[in-house]
Amino acid sequence: AVVVVGTLAMYLFRLDGVGISIVRNIPEGFPKFAFPSAGWDQLQQVFPAALTLALIGFSEAITIGKVMQQRHKDYEIHPNQELVALGLANMGGSLFQSYPATAGFSRTAVNDQAGARSGVASLFSALVIALTLLFLTPWFYFLPKAVLASIIMVAVINLIDLRYPRFLWQTQREELLMWGASVAVTLMAGIWEGLLIGVALSLVVMIYQTTRPHVAELGQFPGTNEYRNITRFDEVETRADVLVVRYDASLYFANLRHFQETMEGLIRKKGKALRLLVLNSESINGVDASALEMLRDWVDDLRASGIILYLSGVKGPVRDSLYRAGLIKRIGEDHFFLDVQPAIDYYDNKKEDWPAQFQAYAIQTNAKGGLDSPLLPRPQQEKKPEK
């Protein structure tokens, strides 16, 4: 109705003469079919721009798809399928001299407001566009561009979710800053610039978080085998001669300095009474070559200081890396435990409280034979009672 009324008003009162912009001529018919022809020099020239357009187009399509997925719980987006669909669409469109195709935020919003629920809506839209190009283009000569803009604005405004920045303010304020910076740059400079800023800020925050991860000194709940952060639970108990630490990140070259400085600070805080350091490794998902080199020197430094190092809850991939680097033997095969409490009991000479096979489980590795390696004793199977 808005399109019809706006077009009639423009035609009857000739409002284009007072400065209102109209669509004017739209070429009739379909573009000609032709195979793209380009030499090697042309391909080299357009490749950077094509790569940029592909990245922006795919990012925009996935972003819009995620928005639709949040609005419609029965809809699920598959990025791989979207990538294939965009690639095939652009390959087909290139035969008809088309612009690079991707999902449009405003077009998607209009489609959603119109009640579209499946891909059939796109087929219907394509049919209408085809009929329009063939027979109806003269009727759009007096269509005001402001009318088209109003349709898009009304549809898009419903997709703006002000609850999300409020949620970020309450939960992750650094993400709110990234969101605000990306939106501001997009509005002032463009989509590509906004995308670059968003990706760059995300990388900076991710690197910062991984280089300075959370570290917790753990204490024991009285009467239990549970160990928790001493800064969160006042009732946990610690010992002067034992330090239990949990490091909540993988060890790699960028956070090694933080690891060493944090450990040195906690050891100094404990004082000369410290004899045992238990590193709870449940949150360490991996170690790189630089970390393995650091651990080798760190183990030697602790031993020279008279401090025993135990590792608890070491994950399989980490054990494999330690094994390949020779660190399991260097640390001590009997210094690995499934949990913190067995480590403390072993230190207190309560070995009988934990089956011997648990020790083998704690240092199991798939590297170079795993349990069949000479390094590890195979856990003894329980004998079945005779019938």
Tab-separated table of C-alpha atoms in Angstrom:
chain	number	residue	atom	x	y	z
A	1	ALA	CA	0.000	0.000	0.000
A	2	VAL	CA	2.811	2.412	0.850
A	3	VAL	CA	4.498	1.719	-2.489
A	4	VAL	CA	1.273	2.212	-4.453
A	5	VAL	CA	0.232	5.394	-2.642
A	6	GLY	CA	3.723	6.869	-2.821
A	7	THR	CA	4.068	6.139	-6.532
A	8	LEU	CA	0.604	7.559	-7.362
A	9	ALA	CA	1.249	10.698	-5.330
A	10	MET	CA	4.570	11.236	-7.074
A	11	TYR	CA	2.981	10.694	-10.515
A	12	LEU	CA	-0.107	12.847	-9.946
A	13	PHE	CA	1.573	15.774	-8.201
A	14	ARG	CA	4.984	15.549	-9.905
A	15	LEU	CA	6.786	15.850	-6.586
A	16	ASP	CA	10.063	14.860	-8.216
A	17	GLY	CA	10.249	18.444	-9.372
A	18	VAL	CA	10.583	19.699	-5.793
A	19	GLY	CA	13.629	17.596	-4.963
A	20	ILE	CA	12.155	14.216	-4.004
A	21	SER	CA	14.338	11.483	-5.507
A	22	ILE	CA	12.656	8.748	-7.539
A	23	VAL	CA	13.829	5.426	-8.985
A	24	ARG	CA	13.426	6.465	-12.655
A	25	ASN	CA	14.451	4.050	-15.412
A	26	ILE	CA	15.040	0.385	-14.591
A	27	PRO	CA	16.552	-1.695	-17.442
A	28	GLU	CA	14.093	-4.228	-18.814
A	29	GLY	CA	14.776	-7.931	-19.339
A	30	PHE	CA	17.461	-10.296	-18.101
A	31	PRO	CA	21.205	-9.697	-18.340
A	32	LYS	CA	22.889	-11.527	-21.198
A	33	PHE	CA	24.377	-14.959	-20.613
A	34	ALA	CA	28.159	-14.923	-21.010
A	35	PHE	CA	31.158	-16.770	-19.639
A	36	PRO	CA	33.505	-14.470	-17.687
A	37	SER	CA	36.728	-13.822	-19.548
A	38	ALA	CA	39.778	-12.682	-17.641
A	39	GLY	CA	43.501	-13.058	-18.113
A	40	TRP	CA	46.079	-13.911	-15.465
A	41	ASP	CA	46.955	-10.240	-14.952
A	42	GLN	CA	43.309	-9.358	-14.345
A	43	LEU	CA	42.908	-12.247	-11.917
A	44	GLN	CA	45.896	-11.014	-9.919
A	45	GLN	CA	44.373	-7.538	-9.768
A	46	VAL	CA	40.916	-8.604	-8.632
A	47	PHE	CA	41.967	-11.404	-6.255
A	48	PRO	CA	42.543	-9.175	-3.156
A	49	ALA	CA	39.203	-7.429	-3.694
A	50	ALA	CA	37.450	-10.739	-4.353
A	51	LEU	CA	38.898	-12.245	-1.179
A	52	THR	CA	37.767	-9.211	0.811
A	53	LEU	CA	34.262	-9.386	-0.655
A	54	ALA	CA	34.055	-13.112	0.057
A	55	LEU	CA	35.072	-12.590	3.684
A	56	ILE	CA	32.624	-9.739	4.201
A	57	GLY	CA	29.817	-11.563	2.404
A	58	PHE	CA	30.257	-14.768	4.372
A	59	SER	CA	30.576	-12.896	7.680
A	60	GLU	CA	27.450	-10.875	6.938
A	61	ALA	CA	25.482	-13.983	5.964
A	62	ILE	CA	26.467	-15.859	9.123
A	63	THR	CA	25.773	-12.829	11.318
A	64	ILE	CA	22.301	-12.397	9.862
A	65	GLY	CA	21.689	-16.127	10.126
A	66	LYS	CA	22.609	-16.060	13.822
A	67	VAL	CA	20.148	-13.211	14.392
A	68	MET	CA	17.385	-15.188	12.689
A	69	GLN	CA	18.348	-18.271	14.679
A	70	GLN	CA	17.879	-16.339	17.911
A	71	ARG	CA	14.505	-14.992	16.797
A	72	HIS	CA	13.194	-18.349	15.566
A	73	LYS	CA	14.144	-21.232	17.826
A	74	ASP	CA	13.185	-23.842	15.217
A	75	TYR	CA	15.737	-22.434	12.763
A	76	GLU	CA	19.327	-23.687	12.782
A	77	ILE	CA	22.114	-22.233	10.669
A	78	HIS	CA	24.923	-24.381	9.263
A	79	PRO	CA	27.948	-22.247	8.251
A	80	ASN	CA	29.349	-24.889	5.887
A	81	GLN	CA	26.071	-25.097	3.991
A	82	GLU	CA	25.855	-21.307	3.844
A	83	LEU	CA	29.377	-21.127	2.406
A	84	VAL	CA	28.552	-23.682	-0.292
A	85	ALA	CA	25.273	-21.917	-1.097
A	86	LEU	CA	26.962	-18.529	-1.440
A	87	GLY	CA	29.679	-20.019	-3.626
A	88	LEU	CA	27.230	-21.733	-5.975
A	89	ALA	CA	25.006	-18.642	-6.134
A	90	ASN	CA	27.919	-16.431	-7.123
A	91	MET	CA	29.228	-18.954	-9.638
A	92	GLY	CA	25.814	-19.045	-11.283
A	93	GLY	CA	25.352	-15.292	-11.062
A	94	SER	CA	28.717	-14.649	-12.698
A	95	LEU	CA	27.308	-16.142	-15.907
A	96	PHE	CA	24.724	-13.322	-15.986
A	97	GLN	CA	27.030	-10.401	-15.062
A	98	SER	CA	25.633	-10.179	-11.540
A	99	TYR	CA	27.013	-8.368	-8.534
A	100	PRO	CA	28.556	-10.511	-5.758
A	101	ALA	CA	25.644	-12.052	-3.867
A	102	THR	CA	25.324	-12.441	-0.129
A	103	ALA	CA	22.675	-12.203	2.554
A	104	GLY	CA	21.357	-8.702	3.117
A	105	PHE	CA	20.431	-7.476	6.568
A	106	SER	CA	17.624	-5.235	5.329
A	107	ARG	CA	16.319	-7.759	2.777
A	108	THR	CA	16.310	-10.494	5.398
A	109	ALA	CA	14.430	-8.225	7.788
A	110	VAL	CA	11.797	-7.429	5.151
A	111	ASN	CA	11.472	-11.124	4.314
A	112	ASP	CA	11.056	-11.995	7.981
A	113	GLN	CA	8.443	-9.281	8.496
A	114	ALA	CA	6.538	-10.606	5.483
A	115	GLY	CA	6.225	-13.985	7.197
A	116	ALA	CA	8.804	-16.035	5.278
A	117	ARG	CA	9.599	-19.340	6.958
A	118	SER	CA	11.588	-21.369	4.408
A	119	GLY	CA	13.674	-21.180	1.263
A	120	VAL	CA	10.504	-21.275	-0.824
A	121	ALA	CA	10.086	-17.584	-0.003
A	122	SER	CA	13.311	-16.860	-1.898
A	123	LEU	CA	12.008	-18.781	-4.915
A	124	PHE	CA	8.826	-16.704	-4.821
A	125	SER	CA	10.876	-13.503	-4.560
A	126	ALA	CA	12.996	-14.570	-7.531
A	127	LEU	CA	9.833	-15.233	-9.574
A	128	VAL	CA	8.398	-11.807	-8.729
A	129	ILE	CA	11.692	-10.119	-9.634
A	130	ALA	CA	11.809	-12.001	-12.936
A	131	LEU	CA	8.250	-10.927	-13.827
A	132	THR	CA	9.042	-7.375	-12.776
A	133	LEU	CA	12.139	-7.212	-14.991
A	134	LEU	CA	10.198	-8.554	-17.942
A	135	PHE	CA	6.920	-6.621	-17.706
A	136	LEU	CA	6.656	-4.164	-14.811
A	137	THR	CA	9.754	-1.959	-14.808
A	138	PRO	CA	7.958	1.104	-16.318
A	139	TRP	CA	5.559	1.145	-13.351
A	140	PHE	CA	8.428	1.821	-10.940
A	141	TYR	CA	9.651	4.973	-12.664
A	142	PHE	CA	7.921	7.292	-10.165
A	143	LEU	CA	8.565	5.152	-7.071
A	144	PRO	CA	10.100	7.451	-4.398
A	145	LYS	CA	13.374	6.184	-2.955
A	146	ALA	CA	12.169	7.430	0.427
A	147	VAL	CA	9.386	4.832	0.304
A	148	LEU	CA	11.916	2.053	-0.245
A	149	ALA	CA	14.019	3.410	2.597
A	150	SER	CA	11.012	3.522	4.931
A	151	ILE	CA	10.174	-0.126	4.212
A	152	ILE	CA	13.728	-1.159	5.047
A	153	MET	CA	13.871	0.998	8.185
A	154	VAL	CA	10.598	-0.359	9.566
A	155	ALA	CA	11.767	-3.926	8.990
A	156	VAL	CA	15.291	-3.435	10.343
A	157	ILE	CA	14.262	-1.533	13.472
A	158	ASN	CA	12.605	-4.679	14.812
A	159	LEU	CA	15.918	-6.547	14.568
A	160	ILE	CA	17.738	-4.105	16.822
A	161	ASP	CA	17.918	-5.786	20.206
A	162	LEU	CA	18.760	-3.291	22.940
A	163	ARG	CA	18.617	-6.054	25.525
A	164	TYR	CA	21.907	-7.478	24.257
A	165	PRO	CA	24.110	-4.458	25.139
A	166	ARG	CA	22.320	-4.299	28.491
A	167	PHE	CA	23.166	-7.964	29.007
A	168	LEU	CA	26.806	-7.285	28.091
A	169	TRP	CA	26.911	-4.402	30.572
A	170	GLN	CA	25.789	-6.725	33.332
A	171	THR	CA	28.047	-9.661	32.425
A	172	GLN	CA	31.023	-8.876	30.149
A	173	ARG	CA	31.790	-5.171	29.919
A	174	GLU	CA	34.918	-5.667	27.803
A	175	GLU	CA	32.685	-7.311	25.187
A	176	LEU	CA	30.345	-4.318	25.393
A	177	LEU	CA	33.283	-2.053	24.528
A	178	MET	CA	34.127	-4.251	21.533
A	179	TRP	CA	30.482	-4.258	20.454
A	180	GLY	CA	30.233	-0.471	20.769
A	181	ALA	CA	33.479	0.125	18.883
A	182	SER	CA	32.428	-2.209	16.055
A	183	VAL	CA	29.011	-0.558	15.735
A	184	ALA	CA	30.487	2.954	15.785
A	185	VAL	CA	33.124	2.191	13.152
A	186	THR	CA	30.563	0.410	10.968
A	187	LEU	CA	28.228	3.418	11.054
A	188	MET	CA	30.988	5.969	10.449
A	189	ALA	CA	33.312	4.124	8.056
A	190	GLY	CA	31.626	1.014	6.674
A	191	ILE	CA	31.031	-2.690	7.109
A	192	TRP	CA	34.572	-3.774	6.171
A	193	GLU	CA	36.166	-1.348	8.610
A	194	GLY	CA	33.738	-2.354	11.358
A	195	LEU	CA	34.460	-6.014	10.729
A	196	LEU	CA	38.216	-5.415	10.913
A	197	ILE	CA	37.890	-3.508	14.181
A	198	GLY	CA	35.688	-6.220	15.676
A	199	VAL	CA	38.085	-9.009	14.700
A	200	ALA	CA	41.147	-7.051	15.845
A	201	LEU	CA	39.640	-6.197	19.232
A	202	SER	CA	38.510	-9.793	19.721
A	203	LEU	CA	42.046	-11.023	19.056
A	204	VAL	CA	43.522	-8.478	21.462
A	205	VAL	CA	41.116	-9.469	24.240
A	206	MET	CA	41.625	-13.182	23.589
A	207	ILE	CA	45.413	-12.836	23.695
A	208	TYR	CA	45.221	-10.780	26.876
A	209	GLN	CA	42.962	-13.331	28.558
A	210	THR	CA	45.192	-16.255	27.614
A	211	THR	CA	48.384	-14.469	28.656
A	212	ARG	CA	46.990	-13.562	32.060
A	213	PRO	CA	44.605	-16.397	32.980
A	214	HIS	CA	42.917	-17.046	36.287
A	215	VAL	CA	45.060	-18.701	38.969
A	216	ALA	CA	43.702	-20.026	42.260
A	217	GLU	CA	45.323	-21.232	45.449
A	218	LEU	CA	43.224	-24.110	46.754
A	219	GLY	CA	42.311	-25.169	50.264
A	220	GLN	CA	40.539	-28.235	51.632
A	221	PHE	CA	36.986	-28.301	52.902
A	222	PRO	CA	37.195	-29.806	56.410
A	223	GLY	CA	36.304	-33.486	56.491
A	224	THR	CA	36.207	-33.869	52.693
A	225	ASN	CA	38.520	-34.501	49.758
A	226	GLU	CA	37.358	-31.336	47.981
A	227	TYR	CA	39.723	-28.420	47.297
A	228	ARG	CA	38.475	-24.968	46.331
A	229	ASN	CA	39.675	-21.387	45.835
A	230	ILE	CA	40.694	-19.867	49.176
A	231	THR	CA	39.562	-16.388	48.071
A	232	ARG	CA	36.000	-17.613	47.478
A	233	PHE	CA	35.537	-19.945	50.426
A	234	ASP	CA	36.608	-18.771	53.869
A	235	GLU	CA	35.990	-22.161	55.469
A	236	VAL	CA	38.659	-24.061	53.494
A	237	GLU	CA	41.857	-25.015	55.285
A	238	THR	CA	45.464	-24.723	54.112
A	239	ARG	CA	48.759	-26.055	55.427
A	240	ALA	CA	52.000	-24.177	55.940
A	241	ASP	CA	54.080	-26.902	54.279
A	242	VAL	CA	51.745	-27.532	51.313
A	243	LEU	CA	50.736	-25.233	48.448
A	244	VAL	CA	47.958	-26.348	46.081
A	245	VAL	CA	47.567	-24.226	42.936
A	246	ARG	CA	45.195	-24.477	39.955
A	247	TYR	CA	46.237	-22.787	36.701
A	248	ASP	CA	43.226	-22.216	34.449
A	249	ALA	CA	44.772	-22.115	30.977
A	250	SER	CA	46.906	-24.018	28.541
A	251	LEU	CA	50.612	-23.296	28.822
A	252	TYR	CA	52.130	-21.680	25.741
A	253	PHE	CA	54.859	-19.184	24.952
A	254	ALA	CA	52.735	-16.082	25.604
A	255	ASN	CA	51.752	-16.872	29.211
A	256	LEU	CA	54.911	-18.577	30.483
A	257	ARG	CA	56.186	-15.417	32.144
A	258	HIS	CA	52.853	-14.974	33.907
A	259	PHE	CA	52.957	-18.610	35.049
A	260	GLN	CA	56.471	-18.287	36.459
A	261	GLU	CA	55.852	-14.947	38.166
A	262	THR	CA	52.585	-16.160	39.693
A	263	MET	CA	54.133	-19.356	41.016
A	264	GLU	CA	57.142	-17.493	42.409
A	265	GLY	CA	54.831	-15.054	44.181
A	266	LEU	CA	52.754	-17.816	45.767
A	267	ILE	CA	55.886	-19.699	46.846
A	268	ARG	CA	57.378	-16.573	48.439
A	269	LYS	CA	54.083	-15.915	50.199
A	270	LYS	CA	54.170	-19.403	51.748
A	271	GLY	CA	57.637	-18.862	53.152
A	272	LYS	CA	60.390	-21.256	54.186
A	273	ALA	CA	57.989	-23.822	55.659
A	274	LEU	CA	56.823	-24.854	52.183
A	275	ARG	CA	57.845	-28.389	51.216
A	276	LEU	CA	55.228	-29.538	48.691
A	277	LEU	CA	53.719	-27.818	45.647
A	278	VAL	CA	50.714	-29.568	44.085
A	279	LEU	CA	49.858	-28.201	40.636
A	280	ASN	CA	46.214	-29.009	39.881
A	281	SER	CA	46.354	-29.412	36.099
A	282	GLU	CA	42.698	-30.137	35.356
A	283	SER	CA	42.324	-26.815	33.498
A	284	ILE	CA	45.531	-27.137	31.464
A	285	ASN	CA	44.439	-28.427	28.063
A	286	GLY	CA	47.781	-28.288	26.290
A	287	VAL	CA	51.461	-27.349	26.449
A	288	ASP	CA	53.657	-26.161	23.597
A	289	ALA	CA	57.389	-26.650	23.081
A	290	SER	CA	58.279	-23.419	24.897
A	291	ALA	CA	56.217	-24.520	27.897
A	292	LEU	CA	57.958	-27.887	27.986
A	293	GLU	CA	61.349	-26.163	28.026
A	294	MET	CA	60.185	-23.876	30.824
A	295	LEU	CA	58.810	-26.776	32.867
A	296	ARG	CA	62.103	-28.635	32.593
A	297	ASP	CA	64.000	-25.692	34.115
A	298	TRP	CA	61.238	-24.982	36.642
A	299	VAL	CA	61.288	-28.555	37.950
A	300	ASP	CA	65.055	-28.319	38.459
A	301	ASP	CA	64.719	-24.968	40.253
A	302	LEU	CA	62.062	-26.331	42.617
A	303	ARG	CA	64.168	-29.382	43.380
A	304	ALA	CA	67.173	-27.168	44.095
A	305	SER	CA	65.000	-25.130	46.488
A	306	GLY	CA	63.965	-28.251	48.380
A	307	ILE	CA	60.352	-28.130	47.147
A	308	ILE	CA	58.648	-31.295	45.916
A	309	LEU	CA	56.408	-30.938	42.842
A	310	TYR	CA	53.307	-33.100	42.398
A	311	LEU	CA	50.925	-32.862	39.432
A	312	SER	CA	47.275	-33.858	39.787
A	313	GLY	CA	44.544	-34.342	37.202
A	314	VAL	CA	46.859	-34.045	34.188
A	315	LYS	CA	44.869	-34.534	30.972
A	316	GLY	CA	45.816	-37.171	28.419
A	317	PRO	CA	47.148	-34.868	25.665
A	318	VAL	CA	49.261	-33.029	28.238
A	319	ARG	CA	50.615	-36.321	29.585
A	320	ASP	CA	51.548	-37.321	26.046
A	321	SER	CA	53.502	-34.081	25.590
A	322	LEU	CA	55.238	-34.473	28.950
A	323	TYR	CA	56.143	-38.050	28.077
A	324	ARG	CA	57.641	-37.132	24.703
A	325	ALA	CA	59.696	-34.382	26.361
A	326	GLY	CA	60.991	-36.757	29.027
A	327	LEU	CA	59.332	-34.731	31.773
A	328	ILE	CA	57.401	-37.570	33.397
A	329	LYS	CA	60.654	-39.226	34.397
A	330	ARG	CA	62.240	-35.876	35.218
A	331	ILE	CA	59.381	-34.888	37.528
A	332	GLY	CA	59.056	-38.411	38.873
A	333	GLU	CA	56.711	-41.193	37.854
A	334	ASP	CA	55.355	-41.334	41.402
A	335	HIS	CA	54.645	-37.582	41.410
A	336	PHE	CA	51.513	-37.792	39.229
A	337	PHE	CA	48.054	-38.267	40.750
A	338	LEU	CA	44.455	-38.409	39.592
A	339	ASP	CA	43.363	-35.802	42.134
A	340	VAL	CA	44.711	-33.473	44.803
A	341	GLN	CA	43.833	-35.596	47.842
A	342	PRO	CA	45.805	-38.681	46.727
A	343	ALA	CA	48.818	-36.402	46.263
A	344	ILE	CA	48.491	-35.033	49.797
A	345	ASP	CA	48.021	-38.510	51.242
A	346	TYR	CA	51.052	-39.800	49.364
A	347	TYR	CA	53.096	-36.926	50.774
A	348	ASP	CA	51.804	-37.800	54.254
A	349	ASN	CA	52.860	-41.454	53.741
A	350	LYS	CA	49.269	-42.684	53.522
A	351	LYS	CA	49.950	-44.732	50.398
A	352	GLU	CA	47.714	-47.576	51.501
A	353	ASP	CA	44.641	-45.321	51.186
A	354	TRP	CA	44.853	-45.338	47.383
A	355	PRO	CA	45.235	-48.448	45.159
A	356	ALA	CA	48.604	-48.735	43.431
A	357	GLN	CA	46.947	-48.948	40.024
A	358	PHE	CA	45.754	-45.336	40.382
A	359	GLN	CA	49.393	-44.275	40.056
A	360	ALA	CA	49.574	-45.948	36.656
A	361	TYR	CA	46.332	-44.320	35.588
A	362	ALA	CA	47.704	-40.904	36.570
A	363	ILE	CA	50.629	-41.206	34.143
A	364	GLN	CA	48.923	-43.194	31.372
A	365	THR	CA	49.949	-41.983	27.926
A	366	ASN	CA	49.169	-42.964	24.354
A	367	ALA	CA	52.525	-41.657	23.201
A	368	LYS	CA	54.859	-44.407	21.980
A	369	GLY	CA	52.799	-47.311	23.206
A	370	GLY	CA	50.876	-45.857	26.128
A	371	LEU	CA	50.422	-48.429	28.880
A	372	ASP	CA	52.592	-50.878	26.945
A	373	SER	CA	55.558	-48.513	27.300
A	374	PRO	CA	58.314	-49.640	29.698
A	375	LEU	CA	57.775	-46.338	31.501
A	376	LEU	CA	54.436	-47.400	32.909
A	377	PRO	CA	53.345	-50.475	34.817
A	378	ARG	CA	50.148	-51.957	33.476
A	379	PRO	CA	47.332	-51.737	36.046
A	380	GLN	CA	46.671	-55.138	37.526
A	381	GLN	CA	43.357	-56.672	36.624
A	382	GLU	CA	41.167	-57.726	39.506
A	383	LYS	CA	40.952	-61.498	39.690
A	384	LYS	CA	37.499	-62.898	39.175
A	385	PRO	CA	36.319	-65.172	41.972
A	386	GLU	CA	36.455	-68.826	41.109
A	387	LYS	CA	33.145	-70.522	40.581
